[in-house]
Short mmCIF file of N, CA, C and O in Angstrom, two decimals:
data_model
loop_
_atom_site.label_atom_id
_atom_site.label_comp_id
_atom_site.label_asym_id
_atom_site.label_seq_id
_atom_site.Cartn_x
_atom_site.Cartn_y
_atom_site.Cartn_z
N LEU A 1 -12.79 19.37 4.63
CA LEU A 1 -12.55 20.02 3.44
C LEU A 1 -11.22 19.28 2.77
O LEU A 1 -11.22 18.97 1.67
N ASN A 2 -10.29 19.18 3.62
CA ASN A 2 -9.09 18.49 3.32
C ASN A 2 -9.42 17.00 2.81
O ASN A 2 -8.85 16.62 1.75
N PHE A 3 -10.20 16.32 3.52
CA PHE A 3 -10.54 15.00 3.24
C PHE A 3 -11.32 14.90 1.71
O PHE A 3 -11.03 13.97 1.07
N ALA A 4 -12.15 15.85 1.56
CA ALA A 4 -12.85 15.97 0.38
C ALA A 4 -12.11 16.10 -0.86
O ALA A 4 -12.36 15.45 -1.90
N PHE A 5 -10.97 16.72 -0.79
CA PHE A 5 -10.21 16.89 -1.89
C PHE A 5 -9.01 15.97 -1.86
O PHE A 5 -8.48 15.75 -3.07
N SER A 6 -8.69 15.32 -0.83
CA SER A 6 -7.60 14.41 -0.97
C SER A 6 -8.07 12.96 -1.12
O SER A 6 -7.30 12.18 -1.69
N SER A 7 -9.30 12.57 -0.98
CA SER A 7 -9.84 11.42 -1.19
C SER A 7 -9.68 10.90 -2.71
O SER A 7 -9.29 9.65 -2.87
N PRO A 8 -10.07 11.63 -3.67
CA PRO A 8 -9.83 11.24 -5.10
C PRO A 8 -8.37 10.90 -5.29
O PRO A 8 -8.08 9.95 -6.05
N CYS A 9 -7.40 11.56 -4.76
CA CYS A 9 -5.92 11.34 -5.01
C CYS A 9 -5.54 10.05 -4.28
O CYS A 9 -4.61 9.38 -4.91
N HIS A 10 -6.26 9.51 -3.26
CA HIS A 10 -5.94 8.11 -2.78
C HIS A 10 -6.82 7.09 -3.47
O HIS A 10 -6.34 5.90 -3.65
N PHE A 11 -7.95 7.43 -3.83
CA PHE A 11 -8.90 6.36 -4.38
C PHE A 11 -8.60 6.01 -5.81
O PHE A 11 -8.62 4.84 -6.06
N HIS A 12 -8.25 6.88 -6.55
CA HIS A 12 -7.92 6.70 -7.97
C HIS A 12 -6.77 5.62 -8.16
O HIS A 12 -6.98 4.61 -8.71
N PRO A 13 -5.56 5.77 -7.54
CA PRO A 13 -4.58 4.79 -7.58
C PRO A 13 -4.94 3.38 -7.01
O PRO A 13 -4.58 2.45 -7.41
N SER A 14 -5.70 3.41 -5.94
CA SER A 14 -6.16 2.32 -5.32
C SER A 14 -7.01 1.48 -6.27
O SER A 14 -6.87 0.15 -6.44
N ARG A 15 -7.96 2.18 -6.96
CA ARG A 15 -8.95 1.46 -7.80
C ARG A 15 -8.02 0.93 -9.06
O ARG A 15 -8.20 -0.22 -9.50
N ASP A 16 -7.04 1.67 -9.51
CA ASP A 16 -6.29 1.29 -10.67
C ASP A 16 -5.43 -0.03 -10.27
O ASP A 16 -5.21 -0.88 -11.07
N ALA A 17 -4.86 0.14 -9.15
CA ALA A 17 -4.13 -1.08 -8.65
C ALA A 17 -4.83 -2.37 -8.59
O ALA A 17 -4.51 -3.45 -8.79
N LEU A 18 -6.13 -2.19 -7.92
CA LEU A 18 -6.99 -3.30 -7.72
C LEU A 18 -7.45 -3.87 -9.14
O LEU A 18 -7.44 -5.12 -9.33
N LEU A 19 -7.76 -3.08 -10.11
CA LEU A 19 -8.05 -3.38 -11.47
C LEU A 19 -7.01 -4.12 -12.15
O LEU A 19 -7.17 -5.06 -12.94
N SER A 20 -5.85 -3.72 -11.81
CA SER A 20 -4.69 -4.37 -12.52
C SER A 20 -4.37 -5.71 -12.16
O SER A 20 -3.81 -6.47 -12.66
N LEU A 21 -4.77 -5.96 -10.89
CA LEU A 21 -4.72 -7.40 -10.29
C LEU A 21 -5.56 -8.33 -10.69
O LEU A 21 -5.35 -9.62 -10.65
N LEU A 22 -6.71 -7.84 -11.28
CA LEU A 22 -7.81 -8.78 -11.77
C LEU A 22 -7.50 -9.31 -13.30
O LEU A 22 -6.80 -8.47 -13.93
N PRO A 23 -7.90 -10.38 -13.54
CA PRO A 23 -7.66 -10.79 -14.98
C PRO A 23 -8.40 -9.85 -15.99
O PRO A 23 -9.46 -9.32 -15.67
N PRO A 24 -7.88 -9.72 -17.20
CA PRO A 24 -8.35 -8.79 -18.27
C PRO A 24 -9.81 -9.12 -18.52
O PRO A 24 -10.05 -10.44 -18.82
N PRO A 25 -10.73 -8.19 -18.75
CA PRO A 25 -12.22 -8.66 -19.17
C PRO A 25 -12.17 -8.93 -20.71
O PRO A 25 -11.42 -8.54 -21.29
N PRO A 26 -13.16 -9.66 -21.01
CA PRO A 26 -13.17 -10.20 -22.55
C PRO A 26 -13.59 -8.98 -23.42
O PRO A 26 -13.12 -9.15 -24.61
N ASN A 27 -14.30 -8.02 -22.86
CA ASN A 27 -14.70 -6.90 -23.91
C ASN A 27 -14.83 -5.57 -23.16
O ASN A 27 -14.64 -5.57 -21.99
N GLY A 28 -15.21 -4.56 -23.83
CA GLY A 28 -15.23 -3.20 -23.34
C GLY A 28 -16.43 -3.06 -22.32
O GLY A 28 -16.25 -2.29 -21.30
N ALA A 29 -17.58 -3.67 -22.57
CA ALA A 29 -18.67 -3.68 -21.76
C ALA A 29 -18.36 -4.27 -20.35
O ALA A 29 -18.67 -3.75 -19.21
N ALA A 30 -17.72 -5.42 -20.31
CA ALA A 30 -17.38 -5.97 -19.22
C ALA A 30 -16.37 -5.24 -18.41
O ALA A 30 -16.35 -5.27 -17.12
N ALA A 31 -15.43 -4.68 -19.04
CA ALA A 31 -14.44 -3.77 -18.42
C ALA A 31 -15.15 -2.63 -17.67
O ALA A 31 -14.83 -2.14 -16.49
N GLU A 32 -16.20 -2.01 -18.46
CA GLU A 32 -16.92 -0.99 -17.72
C GLU A 32 -17.64 -1.28 -16.53
O GLU A 32 -17.69 -0.57 -15.55
N ARG A 33 -18.29 -2.52 -16.68
CA ARG A 33 -19.11 -3.11 -15.41
C ARG A 33 -18.12 -3.31 -14.32
O ARG A 33 -18.43 -3.05 -13.17
N ARG A 34 -16.96 -3.99 -14.68
CA ARG A 34 -16.12 -4.23 -13.63
C ARG A 34 -15.48 -2.98 -12.94
O ARG A 34 -15.38 -2.94 -11.75
N TRP A 35 -15.30 -1.93 -13.74
CA TRP A 35 -14.90 -0.54 -13.09
C TRP A 35 -15.89 -0.11 -12.12
O TRP A 35 -15.57 0.34 -11.11
N TRP A 36 -17.17 -0.33 -12.55
CA TRP A 36 -18.29 0.22 -11.68
C TRP A 36 -18.27 -0.61 -10.38
O TRP A 36 -18.56 -0.05 -9.23
N TRP A 37 -18.20 -1.88 -10.47
CA TRP A 37 -18.36 -2.78 -9.32
C TRP A 37 -17.21 -2.56 -8.38
O TRP A 37 -17.36 -2.44 -7.20
N VAL A 38 -15.95 -2.39 -8.99
CA VAL A 38 -14.78 -2.21 -8.08
C VAL A 38 -14.95 -0.79 -7.36
O VAL A 38 -14.70 -0.59 -6.13
N THR A 39 -15.36 0.22 -8.18
CA THR A 39 -15.62 1.50 -7.49
C THR A 39 -16.50 1.54 -6.41
O THR A 39 -16.39 1.99 -5.33
N ALA A 40 -17.74 0.82 -6.75
CA ALA A 40 -18.85 0.81 -5.62
C ALA A 40 -18.26 -0.11 -4.41
O ALA A 40 -18.50 0.15 -3.34
N GLY A 41 -17.54 -1.17 -4.70
CA GLY A 41 -16.85 -1.93 -3.62
C GLY A 41 -16.00 -1.05 -2.68
O GLY A 41 -15.98 -1.29 -1.51
N LEU A 42 -15.11 -0.45 -3.41
CA LEU A 42 -14.11 0.29 -2.61
C LEU A 42 -15.00 1.53 -1.70
O LEU A 42 -14.64 1.73 -0.64
N LEU A 43 -15.95 2.02 -2.40
CA LEU A 43 -16.61 3.13 -1.67
C LEU A 43 -17.43 2.53 -0.48
O LEU A 43 -17.49 3.07 0.63
N GLY A 44 -18.13 1.40 -0.79
CA GLY A 44 -18.85 0.80 0.26
C GLY A 44 -17.98 0.19 1.37
O GLY A 44 -18.49 0.32 2.52
N GLY A 45 -16.86 -0.35 1.03
CA GLY A 45 -15.91 -0.82 2.00
C GLY A 45 -15.45 0.39 2.96
O GLY A 45 -15.33 0.23 4.12
N GLY A 46 -15.06 1.57 2.18
CA GLY A 46 -14.60 2.63 3.01
C GLY A 46 -15.78 3.15 3.97
O GLY A 46 -15.52 3.56 5.01
N LEU A 47 -16.93 3.19 3.41
CA LEU A 47 -18.15 3.57 4.29
C LEU A 47 -18.35 2.70 5.37
O LEU A 47 -18.64 3.19 6.43
N LEU A 48 -18.20 1.43 5.18
CA LEU A 48 -18.45 0.50 6.26
C LEU A 48 -17.41 0.37 7.36
O LEU A 48 -17.59 0.62 8.60
N ILE A 49 -16.09 0.84 6.84
CA ILE A 49 -15.10 0.97 7.81
C ILE A 49 -15.25 2.31 8.68
O ILE A 49 -15.09 2.36 9.98
N ALA A 50 -15.57 3.22 7.90
CA ALA A 50 -15.89 4.60 8.60
C ALA A 50 -16.96 4.51 9.66
O ALA A 50 -16.92 5.11 10.71
N GLY A 51 -17.96 3.75 9.34
CA GLY A 51 -19.06 3.68 10.28
C GLY A 51 -18.81 2.77 11.43
O GLY A 51 -19.27 2.79 12.48
N ALA A 52 -17.86 1.80 11.19
CA ALA A 52 -17.45 0.86 12.19
C ALA A 52 -16.43 1.40 13.20
O ALA A 52 -16.44 0.93 14.50
N VAL A 53 -15.50 2.16 12.80
CA VAL A 53 -14.43 2.65 13.58
C VAL A 53 -14.99 3.86 14.55
O VAL A 53 -15.52 4.84 14.12
N GLN A 54 -14.80 3.62 15.83
CA GLN A 54 -15.20 4.70 16.70
C GLN A 54 -13.94 5.58 17.13
O GLN A 54 -14.26 6.66 17.59
N ASP A 55 -12.78 5.18 16.91
CA ASP A 55 -11.70 5.95 17.23
C ASP A 55 -10.68 6.04 16.22
O ASP A 55 -10.03 5.09 15.77
N LEU A 56 -10.48 7.20 15.81
CA LEU A 56 -9.71 7.56 14.61
C LEU A 56 -8.21 7.23 14.86
O LEU A 56 -7.46 6.85 14.03
N ALA A 57 -7.78 7.27 16.18
CA ALA A 57 -6.46 7.17 16.52
C ALA A 57 -5.96 5.68 16.35
O ALA A 57 -4.91 5.47 15.93
N VAL A 58 -6.94 4.76 16.41
CA VAL A 58 -6.44 3.48 16.09
C VAL A 58 -6.33 3.22 14.62
O VAL A 58 -5.28 2.52 14.10
N VAL A 59 -7.09 3.69 13.80
CA VAL A 59 -6.93 3.71 12.40
C VAL A 59 -5.48 4.47 11.99
O VAL A 59 -4.75 3.73 11.24
N LEU A 60 -5.34 5.52 12.47
CA LEU A 60 -4.11 6.29 12.16
C LEU A 60 -2.84 5.54 12.69
O LEU A 60 -1.76 5.55 12.06
N SER A 61 -2.94 4.88 13.86
CA SER A 61 -1.66 4.15 14.33
C SER A 61 -1.39 2.90 13.43
O SER A 61 -0.27 2.54 13.33
N LEU A 62 -2.44 2.21 13.06
CA LEU A 62 -2.39 0.99 12.24
C LEU A 62 -1.88 1.50 10.91
O LEU A 62 -0.85 0.89 10.31
N VAL A 63 -2.24 2.58 10.31
CA VAL A 63 -1.67 3.06 9.00
C VAL A 63 -0.22 3.48 9.28
O VAL A 63 0.62 3.23 8.40
N GLY A 64 0.05 4.05 10.31
CA GLY A 64 1.42 4.55 10.59
C GLY A 64 2.39 3.35 10.89
O GLY A 64 3.54 3.33 10.29
N ALA A 65 1.91 2.33 11.44
CA ALA A 65 2.64 1.05 11.77
C ALA A 65 2.92 0.27 10.51
O ALA A 65 3.98 -0.35 10.38
N THR A 66 2.00 0.19 9.52
CA THR A 66 2.08 -0.44 8.33
C THR A 66 2.64 0.32 7.26
O THR A 66 3.74 -0.02 6.56
N ALA A 67 1.90 1.22 6.80
CA ALA A 67 2.47 2.00 5.52
C ALA A 67 3.58 2.81 5.81
O ALA A 67 4.50 2.86 4.89
N ALA A 68 3.82 3.38 6.92
CA ALA A 68 5.08 4.11 7.11
C ALA A 68 6.29 3.33 7.03
O ALA A 68 7.21 3.62 6.49
N MET A 69 6.17 2.31 7.79
CA MET A 69 7.31 1.26 7.78
C MET A 69 7.59 0.70 6.40
O MET A 69 8.76 0.57 6.16
N LEU A 70 6.42 0.39 5.65
CA LEU A 70 6.65 -0.08 4.35
C LEU A 70 7.33 0.93 3.50
O LEU A 70 8.32 0.62 2.82
N ASN A 71 6.95 2.20 3.53
CA ASN A 71 7.46 3.18 2.55
C ASN A 71 8.82 3.62 3.03
O ASN A 71 9.66 3.98 2.13
N CYS A 72 9.17 3.67 4.44
CA CYS A 72 10.48 4.35 4.86
C CYS A 72 11.50 3.29 4.93
O CYS A 72 12.69 3.63 4.80
N PHE A 73 11.26 2.05 5.10
CA PHE A 73 12.27 1.05 5.51
C PHE A 73 12.29 -0.11 4.47
O PHE A 73 13.17 -0.55 3.87
N VAL A 74 11.01 -0.77 4.38
CA VAL A 74 11.04 -2.11 3.63
C VAL A 74 11.19 -1.76 2.14
O VAL A 74 12.14 -2.46 1.48
N LEU A 75 10.65 -0.90 1.37
CA LEU A 75 10.73 -0.77 0.10
C LEU A 75 12.00 -0.21 -0.35
O LEU A 75 12.46 -0.65 -1.29
N PRO A 76 12.48 0.75 0.36
CA PRO A 76 13.85 1.33 -0.05
C PRO A 76 14.87 0.24 0.09
O PRO A 76 15.79 0.05 -0.96
N GLY A 77 14.87 -0.60 1.08
CA GLY A 77 15.90 -1.68 1.25
C GLY A 77 15.72 -2.75 0.13
O GLY A 77 16.57 -3.14 -0.36
N LEU A 78 14.41 -3.05 -0.16
CA LEU A 78 14.29 -4.19 -1.14
C LEU A 78 14.52 -3.61 -2.58
O LEU A 78 15.13 -4.27 -3.40
N MET A 79 14.27 -2.39 -2.89
CA MET A 79 14.48 -1.78 -4.17
C MET A 79 16.15 -1.69 -4.42
O MET A 79 16.60 -1.96 -5.49
N TYR A 80 16.83 -1.21 -3.38
CA TYR A 80 18.34 -1.16 -3.50
C TYR A 80 18.84 -2.56 -3.69
O TYR A 80 19.66 -2.75 -4.52
N HIS A 81 18.33 -3.50 -2.95
CA HIS A 81 18.97 -4.85 -2.98
C HIS A 81 18.62 -5.47 -4.54
O HIS A 81 19.42 -6.05 -5.02
N ALA A 82 17.45 -5.11 -5.05
CA ALA A 82 17.07 -5.60 -6.24
C ALA A 82 17.83 -5.02 -7.40
O ALA A 82 18.27 -5.57 -8.35
N MET A 83 18.14 -3.59 -7.29
CA MET A 83 18.73 -2.98 -8.30
C MET A 83 20.35 -3.31 -8.41
O MET A 83 20.92 -3.24 -9.43
N PHE A 84 20.96 -3.46 -7.20
CA PHE A 84 22.42 -3.55 -7.22
C PHE A 84 22.86 -4.91 -6.72
O PHE A 84 23.96 -5.04 -6.27
N ARG A 85 22.11 -5.85 -6.77
CA ARG A 85 22.47 -7.21 -6.19
C ARG A 85 23.55 -7.79 -6.92
O ARG A 85 24.58 -8.23 -6.43
N SER A 86 23.60 -7.85 -8.32
CA SER A 86 24.63 -8.44 -9.04
C SER A 86 25.78 -7.58 -9.55
O SER A 86 26.73 -8.01 -9.89
N SER A 87 25.54 -6.18 -9.59
CA SER A 87 26.48 -5.35 -10.20
C SER A 87 27.37 -4.64 -9.23
O SER A 87 28.37 -3.93 -9.66
N GLU A 88 27.14 -4.84 -7.99
CA GLU A 88 27.93 -3.98 -6.92
C GLU A 88 29.08 -4.85 -6.40
O GLU A 88 28.83 -5.99 -5.94
N PRO A 89 30.21 -4.28 -6.33
CA PRO A 89 31.45 -5.10 -5.91
C PRO A 89 31.28 -5.01 -4.39
O PRO A 89 31.94 -6.01 -3.61
N GLN A 90 30.72 -4.09 -3.65
CA GLN A 90 30.74 -4.04 -2.24
C GLN A 90 29.37 -4.79 -1.68
O GLN A 90 28.33 -4.16 -1.76
N ALA A 91 29.60 -5.92 -1.24
CA ALA A 91 28.43 -6.76 -0.88
C ALA A 91 27.89 -6.22 0.42
O ALA A 91 26.66 -6.45 0.79
N TRP A 92 28.59 -5.49 1.23
CA TRP A 92 28.14 -4.94 2.52
C TRP A 92 26.91 -4.02 2.34
O TRP A 92 25.99 -3.89 3.11
N ARG A 93 26.87 -3.39 1.13
CA ARG A 93 25.74 -2.47 0.90
C ARG A 93 24.50 -3.22 0.66
O ARG A 93 23.42 -2.76 1.12
N THR A 94 24.55 -4.24 -0.04
CA THR A 94 23.33 -5.02 -0.37
C THR A 94 22.87 -5.71 0.91
O THR A 94 21.70 -5.93 1.30
N MET A 95 23.84 -6.22 1.83
CA MET A 95 23.38 -6.76 3.01
C MET A 95 22.97 -5.70 3.88
O MET A 95 21.76 -5.94 4.66
N ALA A 96 23.33 -4.47 3.93
CA ALA A 96 22.70 -3.41 4.77
C ALA A 96 21.35 -3.25 4.24
O ALA A 96 20.44 -2.84 5.07
N ALA A 97 21.04 -3.20 2.86
CA ALA A 97 19.70 -2.98 2.35
C ALA A 97 18.87 -4.04 2.81
O ALA A 97 17.58 -3.80 3.09
N ALA A 98 19.34 -5.30 2.84
CA ALA A 98 18.48 -6.39 3.22
C ALA A 98 18.19 -6.28 4.72
O ALA A 98 17.03 -6.50 5.16
N ALA A 99 19.15 -5.85 5.53
CA ALA A 99 18.92 -5.63 6.91
C ALA A 99 18.08 -4.46 7.22
O ALA A 99 17.11 -4.53 8.13
N LEU A 100 17.98 -3.47 6.36
CA LEU A 100 16.97 -2.41 6.54
C LEU A 100 15.61 -2.87 6.18
O LEU A 100 14.76 -2.61 6.98
N ALA A 101 15.45 -3.67 5.21
CA ALA A 101 14.19 -4.29 4.96
C ALA A 101 13.51 -5.24 6.09
O ALA A 101 12.45 -5.09 6.49
N ILE A 102 14.47 -6.12 6.52
CA ILE A 102 14.06 -6.96 7.49
C ILE A 102 13.86 -6.24 8.83
O ILE A 102 12.86 -6.56 9.51
N GLY A 103 14.55 -5.24 9.00
CA GLY A 103 14.11 -4.49 10.36
C GLY A 103 13.02 -3.61 10.18
O GLY A 103 12.20 -3.48 11.16
N GLY A 104 12.67 -3.14 8.97
CA GLY A 104 11.46 -2.62 8.69
C GLY A 104 10.30 -3.47 9.01
O GLY A 104 9.20 -3.08 9.48
N VAL A 105 10.37 -4.75 8.45
CA VAL A 105 9.28 -5.70 8.67
C VAL A 105 9.09 -5.91 10.27
O VAL A 105 8.04 -5.95 10.74
N MET A 106 10.19 -6.14 10.89
CA MET A 106 10.02 -6.32 12.37
C MET A 106 9.50 -5.14 13.12
O MET A 106 8.56 -5.31 13.98
N PHE A 107 9.88 -3.90 12.74
CA PHE A 107 9.30 -2.63 13.43
C PHE A 107 7.97 -2.63 12.99
O PHE A 107 6.98 -2.15 13.78
N GLY A 108 7.57 -2.79 11.78
CA GLY A 108 6.06 -2.86 11.30
C GLY A 108 5.27 -3.83 12.14
O GLY A 108 4.03 -3.55 12.56
N VAL A 109 5.75 -5.00 12.29
CA VAL A 109 4.97 -6.02 13.16
C VAL A 109 4.84 -5.62 14.53
O VAL A 109 3.83 -5.60 15.07
N PHE A 110 5.96 -5.08 15.17
CA PHE A 110 5.88 -4.54 16.46
C PHE A 110 5.00 -3.43 16.66
O PHE A 110 4.14 -3.20 17.61
N GLY A 111 5.01 -2.39 15.63
CA GLY A 111 4.06 -1.36 15.71
C GLY A 111 2.60 -1.64 15.43
O GLY A 111 1.72 -1.13 16.16
N THR A 112 2.37 -2.75 14.66
CA THR A 112 0.94 -3.10 14.46
C THR A 112 0.52 -3.85 15.79
O THR A 112 -0.69 -3.59 16.13
N LEU A 113 1.24 -4.53 16.38
CA LEU A 113 0.81 -5.29 17.48
C LEU A 113 0.67 -4.23 18.71
O LEU A 113 -0.25 -4.25 19.47
N ALA A 114 1.56 -3.15 18.69
CA ALA A 114 1.33 -2.07 19.77
C ALA A 114 0.02 -1.28 19.48
O ALA A 114 -0.56 -0.91 20.43
N ALA A 115 -0.38 -1.13 18.17
CA ALA A 115 -1.50 -0.40 17.96
C ALA A 115 -2.77 -1.16 18.11
O ALA A 115 -3.75 -0.48 18.62
N LEU A 116 -2.64 -2.45 18.15
CA LEU A 116 -3.82 -3.22 18.30
C LEU A 116 -4.08 -3.53 19.80
O LEU A 116 -5.21 -3.79 20.19
N LEU A 117 -3.05 -3.52 20.60
CA LEU A 117 -3.07 -3.99 22.03
C LEU A 117 -3.18 -2.77 22.87
O LEU A 117 -3.30 -1.70 22.72
#
C-alpha cells in the first residue's frame, strides 16, 4: 500500500527530469507522443528491473550507497562551494565543502563496491 501511493511521488519528478534533458519537440502533438513514450519506457524499465531482481536488499544497498551519499555529502558540499566560492573571505570553509564532496564520492564508490561484492 505504501508503494502504491509513493510511486507517483517518485515517478513524476523522474519523468519531468528526463523530459527536460531531451531537446524540445517541434509541436504539441510530438510533445504528447514523447510524454507517452517516456512514461511507457520508465514503467517498462521499472517492471523489467522488478522482475529481474531477486533480492531487494541488493537494490536497497545500491540506492543507499549512491543516492544517500549524493544527497547527504556530495550535493551539500558542491552547493556550498558554488554559492560562496568567490564572496567568502574564509577559504577554509570552501575547502572543507570541497573535501566533503570528495569524501562523499569516495564513500559512495566504496559503498557501491561493497553492495555489489
